[in-house]
XYZ file of C-alpha atoms in Angstrom:
279
model
C -0.062 0.578 0.301
C 1.456 3.841 -1.084
C 2.072 5.507 1.343
C -0.597 8.334 0.190
C -3.594 5.253 -0.203
C -1.895 5.133 3.514
C -3.247 8.205 4.977
C -5.923 8.332 2.766
C -6.539 4.929 5.734
C -6.577 6.624 8.757
C -9.206 9.606 7.690
C -11.403 6.704 6.569
C -13.310 6.175 9.698
C -14.601 2.355 10.031
C -17.606 2.837 10.185
C -17.469 5.249 7.204
C -15.628 2.948 4.967
C -17.863 0.343 2.261
C -16.496 -3.842 1.493
C -16.196 -4.118 -2.155
C -17.316 -6.752 -3.848
C -15.627 -7.484 -7.395
C -17.845 -7.631 -10.432
C -17.199 -8.689 -13.906
C -18.919 -7.763 -17.353
C -20.655 -10.788 -17.769
C -18.404 -11.508 -20.583
C -16.139 -11.490 -17.908
C -17.502 -13.811 -15.334
C -17.490 -16.272 -18.373
C -14.068 -15.844 -19.261
C -11.665 -15.234 -16.054
C -9.822 -18.105 -13.958
C -10.571 -18.712 -10.439
C -7.347 -17.960 -10.489
C -7.317 -14.503 -11.780
C -10.689 -13.647 -10.277
C -8.028 -14.174 -6.509
C -5.650 -11.772 -7.840
C -8.140 -9.814 -8.287
C -9.714 -9.617 -5.299
C -5.663 -9.786 -3.749
C -5.571 -6.313 -5.953
C -8.459 -4.633 -3.672
C -7.276 -5.278 -0.998
C -4.110 -3.933 -1.427
C -5.988 -0.547 -2.037
C -7.210 2.256 0.641
C -10.840 1.347 1.662
C -14.195 3.250 -0.125
C -16.585 6.440 1.710
C -20.124 5.308 1.424
C -21.625 7.650 -1.753
C -18.561 8.159 -2.680
C -17.358 7.039 -6.617
C -13.395 6.360 -7.456
C -10.742 4.786 -8.814
C -8.185 3.032 -8.034
C -4.831 2.346 -10.420
C -2.838 -0.734 -9.916
C 0.012 -0.038 -12.564
C 0.651 2.134 -15.445
C 2.625 -0.274 -18.162
C 4.989 2.301 -21.017
C 4.309 0.499 -24.706
C 5.510 1.299 -28.015
C 2.526 4.067 -28.885
C 0.182 4.378 -25.761
C 0.851 4.248 -22.364
C -1.687 1.362 -20.647
C -3.192 1.514 -17.147
C -5.905 -1.181 -15.861
C -7.935 0.318 -12.966
C -10.711 0.055 -10.604
C -14.052 2.013 -10.331
C -15.176 1.590 -7.134
C -19.173 2.367 -6.158
C -19.123 2.758 -2.590
C -23.115 4.045 -3.106
C -25.417 1.870 -2.070
C -27.199 2.122 -5.759
C -25.620 0.901 -8.803
C -24.070 3.384 -11.525
C -22.895 4.050 -15.002
C -20.594 5.625 -17.333
C -20.941 6.836 -20.627
C -18.253 9.468 -22.470
C -15.956 10.281 -19.458
C -13.013 12.606 -19.053
C -9.846 11.126 -17.072
C -6.668 12.484 -15.733
C -3.738 11.167 -15.119
C -1.467 12.288 -13.133
C 2.046 12.081 -11.446
C 3.613 12.171 -7.788
C 3.134 15.600 -7.580
C 0.016 16.115 -9.045
C 0.591 16.977 -11.970
C -1.248 16.282 -14.996
C 0.446 14.111 -17.633
C -2.540 13.987 -19.749
C -6.462 13.605 -20.471
C -8.525 11.514 -22.676
C -12.571 11.771 -23.456
C -13.511 7.379 -22.329
C -15.911 5.484 -23.863
C -17.194 3.267 -21.164
C -20.200 2.541 -22.121
C -19.471 -0.960 -22.961
C -18.803 -0.965 -19.214
C -22.442 -1.872 -17.799
C -23.768 -1.203 -14.705
C -21.272 -1.306 -11.876
C -23.645 -2.371 -8.884
C -23.727 -1.508 -5.037
C -19.936 -1.842 -3.407
C -18.792 -3.130 -6.787
C -15.289 -2.462 -7.962
C -15.169 -3.380 -12.055
C -11.422 -3.290 -13.396
C -10.914 -2.288 -16.503
C -7.809 -0.651 -19.070
C -7.604 2.247 -20.359
C -4.508 3.679 -22.507
C -3.452 7.922 -23.963
C -1.842 7.679 -26.584
C 1.979 8.852 -26.160
C 1.934 11.522 -28.769
C -1.206 13.290 -25.431
C 1.415 12.052 -22.788
C 3.624 14.832 -21.331
C 6.388 12.022 -21.185
C 9.076 14.431 -19.590
C 6.496 13.565 -16.427
C 6.292 10.651 -16.512
C 6.889 7.187 -14.549
C 5.425 4.519 -14.460
C 6.144 3.777 -10.634
C 4.118 6.917 -9.656
C 0.920 7.536 -12.359
C -2.244 6.655 -11.330
C -6.338 8.073 -13.336
C -8.112 10.064 -12.214
C -11.985 11.535 -13.676
C -11.539 14.812 -14.742
C -13.079 17.569 -11.954
C -15.798 17.057 -14.429
C -16.917 13.740 -14.082
C -20.879 12.914 -13.756
C -21.558 9.748 -12.645
C -25.845 8.334 -14.070
C -28.237 6.360 -12.633
C -29.727 5.350 -15.590
C -33.119 3.697 -16.100
C -33.362 0.187 -17.468
C -36.031 0.328 -20.120
C -37.878 -2.207 -21.966
C -40.197 -2.655 -24.042
C -43.808 -3.502 -22.849
C -46.398 -6.031 -24.827
C -47.319 -4.220 -28.562
C -50.326 -4.090 -29.491
C -51.012 -7.485 -31.424
C -51.182 -5.536 -34.780
C -47.939 -4.851 -34.652
C -46.596 -7.804 -33.525
C -44.560 -8.570 -36.237
C -42.844 -4.548 -35.761
C -41.730 -6.685 -32.372
C -38.178 -6.341 -32.820
C -36.790 -3.454 -34.962
C -39.165 -1.751 -31.631
C -37.057 -4.091 -29.656
C -33.174 -2.610 -31.686
C -35.274 1.290 -32.174
C -34.953 0.803 -28.796
C -31.331 -0.814 -27.453
C -30.287 1.777 -29.904
C -31.992 5.072 -27.972
C -29.705 6.942 -25.471
C -30.273 5.636 -21.861
C -32.320 8.010 -19.918
C -31.777 9.364 -16.242
C -34.022 7.150 -13.625
C -37.055 9.926 -12.472
C -36.864 10.675 -16.510
C -39.362 10.638 -19.112
C -38.431 10.767 -23.062
C -40.384 10.068 -25.934
C -38.488 9.260 -30.007
C -39.646 9.082 -33.295
C -39.173 5.543 -34.007
C -41.082 6.061 -37.455
C -43.141 8.736 -39.853
C -45.137 7.405 -43.067
C -48.130 7.402 -45.250
C -51.437 5.862 -45.563
C -52.610 4.703 -47.938
C -55.856 7.800 -47.487
C -53.164 10.465 -47.531
C -52.867 10.004 -43.442
C -49.420 11.112 -42.119
C -48.931 8.537 -39.779
C -46.147 8.724 -36.742
C -45.147 5.898 -34.586
C -43.426 7.289 -31.242
C -41.909 5.349 -28.534
C -43.260 6.684 -24.869
C -39.512 5.206 -22.680
C -40.915 6.164 -18.679
C -37.979 6.103 -15.846
C -39.263 6.867 -12.989
C -40.462 4.761 -11.136
C -44.309 4.322 -10.839
C -46.899 4.476 -13.920
C -46.451 7.293 -16.636
C -50.342 8.293 -17.920
C -50.378 11.042 -20.652
C -53.355 12.775 -21.091
C -52.672 15.461 -24.058
C -49.764 16.014 -26.157
C -48.772 18.994 -28.762
C -46.748 17.480 -31.903
C -45.013 19.902 -34.412
C -44.245 18.186 -37.461
C -41.090 19.000 -39.995
C -40.261 18.088 -43.256
C -36.389 18.256 -43.998
C -35.650 21.734 -44.516
C -37.737 22.246 -41.241
C -41.269 24.056 -42.124
C -43.867 23.268 -40.401
C -45.973 20.280 -42.438
C -47.898 19.596 -40.078
C -49.299 20.356 -35.726
C -51.957 20.169 -33.590
C -52.073 18.622 -29.698
C -53.227 14.711 -30.246
C -55.353 13.750 -26.775
C -54.202 10.845 -25.710
C -56.769 9.879 -22.672
C -55.869 6.566 -20.908
C -52.364 6.583 -22.396
C -49.946 5.374 -19.579
C -46.527 3.730 -19.217
C -45.553 1.387 -16.779
C -42.935 1.425 -14.175
C -39.311 0.769 -16.532
C -40.745 0.564 -19.324
C -41.354 1.334 -23.363
C -44.599 1.563 -25.162
C -44.676 2.553 -28.698
C -47.413 4.967 -30.020
C -49.368 5.459 -33.459
C -51.564 8.592 -33.913
C -52.650 10.290 -37.336
C -52.660 13.403 -39.234
C -54.885 14.219 -41.832
C -53.401 16.233 -44.631
C -53.699 17.079 -48.426
C -50.604 14.786 -48.841
C -51.443 12.092 -52.016
C -49.235 8.786 -52.238
C -48.441 10.218 -55.566
C -46.449 12.521 -54.539
C -42.487 11.660 -54.333
C -41.590 12.762 -50.943
C -39.294 11.419 -48.531
C -40.516 11.592 -45.008
C -37.154 9.920 -43.755
C -35.587 12.979 -42.627
C -38.939 14.287 -40.874
C -38.179 15.697 -37.460
C -41.131 15.594 -34.561
C -40.953 18.664 -32.251
C -43.249 18.505 -29.579
C -44.601 21.522 -28.997
C -46.996 23.324 -31.272
C -46.361 26.099 -33.322
């Protein structure tokens, strides 16, 4: 244990310390051997403890390769809820706390870190972006940039779809997976499709996502439809009646605008957008 970790350990009371458990991604859980897991647990034991309601990064090693600097770290979650990250700015510092490099990492693949969990991960910095004159592999560590934000995202599943849309369910599920995730407590509507019906109506299919812990009811919705040139094609307020989305679920919603458009006209609706307000 480093002198810095020893000082931090002395400053943390036993009542504040969180007992962490090794947490691997599903893929790693299936390929990492018991011996490797034992080594990882030994690495965790070497770190200073984590306080309750704290998230930090502990660095196992920093290694200089031919073209990059690689570091093995543990993201440690001292919260009583799971956390995850998307695009996170990380900083490499030396023993003098001088900043040697900064980089934004895509950590979506790391997934959810459970409460009181420690997730091992590897990050690398191009040597061209590292202050190599101040670099020494023995005294460097990786920390969060001050701008970092841990986000508690909602795990959303698709609700049962209308029988008339059953064939489209795989497309709905794929669309749901590819949408940007929403934070818990938020509700979101996203355009799935805009199409023209045989009778000239413009059909809008939306996906509603409820990241709240209770059912949400939406009684009316203002919608403006704009074409690819940002011209207003239609606008109005839809009365949705008893449209409800269960907690942590996604539900499809289909709306129709009456228009004078006919199928004979060569109009592409792919780039049309839905704005949730009226003109």
